[in-house]
PDB file of C-alpha atoms in Angstrom:
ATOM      1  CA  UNK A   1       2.216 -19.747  18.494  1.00  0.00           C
ATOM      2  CA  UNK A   2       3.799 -18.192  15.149  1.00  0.00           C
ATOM      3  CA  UNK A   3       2.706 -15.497  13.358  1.00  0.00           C
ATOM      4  CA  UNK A   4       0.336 -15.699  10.140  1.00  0.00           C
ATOM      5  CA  UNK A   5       2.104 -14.007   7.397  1.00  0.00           C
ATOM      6  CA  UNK A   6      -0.986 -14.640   4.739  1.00  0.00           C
ATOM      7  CA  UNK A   7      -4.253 -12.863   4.071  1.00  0.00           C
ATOM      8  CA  UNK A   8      -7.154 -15.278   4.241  1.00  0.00           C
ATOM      9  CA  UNK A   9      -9.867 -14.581   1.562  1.00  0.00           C
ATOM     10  CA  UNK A  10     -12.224 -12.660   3.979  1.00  0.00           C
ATOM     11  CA  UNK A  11      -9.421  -9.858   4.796  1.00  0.00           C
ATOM     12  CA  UNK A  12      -8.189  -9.805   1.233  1.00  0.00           C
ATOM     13  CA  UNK A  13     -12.312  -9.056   0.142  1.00  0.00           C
ATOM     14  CA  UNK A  14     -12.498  -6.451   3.178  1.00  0.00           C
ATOM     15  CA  UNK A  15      -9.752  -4.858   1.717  1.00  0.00           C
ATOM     16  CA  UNK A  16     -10.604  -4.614  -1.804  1.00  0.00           C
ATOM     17  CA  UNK A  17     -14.116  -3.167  -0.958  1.00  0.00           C
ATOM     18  CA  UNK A  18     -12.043  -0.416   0.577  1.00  0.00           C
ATOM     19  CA  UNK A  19     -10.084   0.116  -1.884  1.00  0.00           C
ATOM     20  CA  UNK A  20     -13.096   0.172  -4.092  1.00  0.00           C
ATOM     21  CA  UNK A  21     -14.823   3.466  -2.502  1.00  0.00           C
ATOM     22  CA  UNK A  22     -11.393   5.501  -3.739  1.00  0.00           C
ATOM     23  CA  UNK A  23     -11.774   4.290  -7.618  1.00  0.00           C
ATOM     24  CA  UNK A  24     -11.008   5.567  -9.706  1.00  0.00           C
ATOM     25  CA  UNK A  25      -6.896   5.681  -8.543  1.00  0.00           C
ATOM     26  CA  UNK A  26      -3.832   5.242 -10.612  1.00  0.00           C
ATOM     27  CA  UNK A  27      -0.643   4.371  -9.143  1.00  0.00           C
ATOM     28  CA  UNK A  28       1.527   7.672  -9.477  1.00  0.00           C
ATOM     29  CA  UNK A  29       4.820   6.545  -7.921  1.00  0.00           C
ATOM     30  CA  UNK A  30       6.240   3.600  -6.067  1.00  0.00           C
ATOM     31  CA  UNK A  31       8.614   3.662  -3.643  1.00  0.00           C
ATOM     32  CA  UNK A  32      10.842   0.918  -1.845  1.00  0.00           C
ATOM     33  CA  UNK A  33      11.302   2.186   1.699  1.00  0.00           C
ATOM     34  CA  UNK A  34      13.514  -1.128   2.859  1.00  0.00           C
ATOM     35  CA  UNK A  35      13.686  -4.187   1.408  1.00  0.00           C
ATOM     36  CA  UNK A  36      10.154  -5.532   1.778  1.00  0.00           C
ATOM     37  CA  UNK A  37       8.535  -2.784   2.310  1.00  0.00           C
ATOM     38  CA  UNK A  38       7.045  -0.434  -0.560  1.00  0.00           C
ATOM     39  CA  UNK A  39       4.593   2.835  -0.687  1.00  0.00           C
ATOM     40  CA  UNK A  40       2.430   3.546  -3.291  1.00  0.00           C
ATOM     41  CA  UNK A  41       1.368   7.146  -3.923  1.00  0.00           C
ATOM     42  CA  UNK A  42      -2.238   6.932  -5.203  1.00  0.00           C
ATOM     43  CA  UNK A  43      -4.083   9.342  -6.975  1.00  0.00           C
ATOM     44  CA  UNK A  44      -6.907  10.204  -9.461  1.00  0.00           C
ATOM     45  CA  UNK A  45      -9.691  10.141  -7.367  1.00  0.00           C
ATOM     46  CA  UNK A  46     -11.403  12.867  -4.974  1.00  0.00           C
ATOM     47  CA  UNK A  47      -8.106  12.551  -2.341  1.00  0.00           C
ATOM     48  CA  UNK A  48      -4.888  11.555  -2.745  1.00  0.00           C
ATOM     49  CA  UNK A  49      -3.881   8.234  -0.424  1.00  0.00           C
ATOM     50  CA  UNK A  50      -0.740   6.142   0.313  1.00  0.00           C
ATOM     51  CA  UNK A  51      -1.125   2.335  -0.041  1.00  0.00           C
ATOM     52  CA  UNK A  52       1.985   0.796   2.153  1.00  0.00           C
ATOM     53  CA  UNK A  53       2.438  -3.267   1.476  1.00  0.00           C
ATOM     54  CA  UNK A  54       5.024  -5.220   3.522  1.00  0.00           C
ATOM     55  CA  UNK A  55       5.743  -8.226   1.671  1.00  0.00           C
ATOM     56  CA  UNK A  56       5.775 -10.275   4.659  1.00  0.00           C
ATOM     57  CA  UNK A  57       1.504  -9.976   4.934  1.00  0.00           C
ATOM     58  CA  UNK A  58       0.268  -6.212   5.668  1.00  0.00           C
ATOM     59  CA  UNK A  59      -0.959  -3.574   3.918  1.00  0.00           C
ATOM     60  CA  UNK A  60      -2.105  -0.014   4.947  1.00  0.00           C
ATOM     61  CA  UNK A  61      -4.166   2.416   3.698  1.00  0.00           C
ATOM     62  CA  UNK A  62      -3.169   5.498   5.191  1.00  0.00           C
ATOM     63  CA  UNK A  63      -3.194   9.227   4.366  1.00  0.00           C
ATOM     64  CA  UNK A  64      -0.406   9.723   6.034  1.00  0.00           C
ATOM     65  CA  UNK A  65       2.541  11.024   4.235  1.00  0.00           C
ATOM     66  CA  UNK A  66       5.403   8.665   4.890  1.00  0.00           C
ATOM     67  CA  UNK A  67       9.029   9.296   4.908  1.00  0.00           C
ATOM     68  CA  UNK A  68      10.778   8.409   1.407  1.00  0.00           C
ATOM     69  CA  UNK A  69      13.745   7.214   0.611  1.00  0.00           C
ATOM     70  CA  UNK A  70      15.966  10.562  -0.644  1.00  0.00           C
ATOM     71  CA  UNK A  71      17.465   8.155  -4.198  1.00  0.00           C
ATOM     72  CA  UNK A  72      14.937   5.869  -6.079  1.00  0.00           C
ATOM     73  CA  UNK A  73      15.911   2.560  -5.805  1.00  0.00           C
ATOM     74  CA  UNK A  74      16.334   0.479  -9.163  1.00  0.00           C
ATOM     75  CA  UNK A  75      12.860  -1.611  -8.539  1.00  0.00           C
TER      76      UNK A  75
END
């Protein structure tokens, strides 16, 4: 059995309504941790969050503060 690497519509809807109880948010810095794999420091609203998205299909929501990369990388 292989893996799914997509989001069906359903998950991608769950996800957006979730995303929807932090607005308003503004992306204040992106990060590329490896090479498909990117954080997203989000802030504006009442707390700050981390949106992680792995280009192969996942994406977290997590206020967890993730280990960055010391140098930016030239995204």
């Amino acid at each position: 059995m292989s893996a799914r690497l997509r989001m069906a519509g359903i998950e991608l809807r769950f996800v957006l309504r979730e995303l929807e109880e932090l607005l308003p948010l503004r992306v204040e810095k992106v990060y590329q941790m490896a090479d498909s794999l990117f954080s997203f420091k989000l802030g504006g609203g009442a707390r700050r969050s981390e949106l992680i998205a792995w280009l192969g299909g996942a994406l977290y929501l997590s206020g967890y503060d993730w280990v960055k990369p010391k140098t930016p990388s030239s995204l």
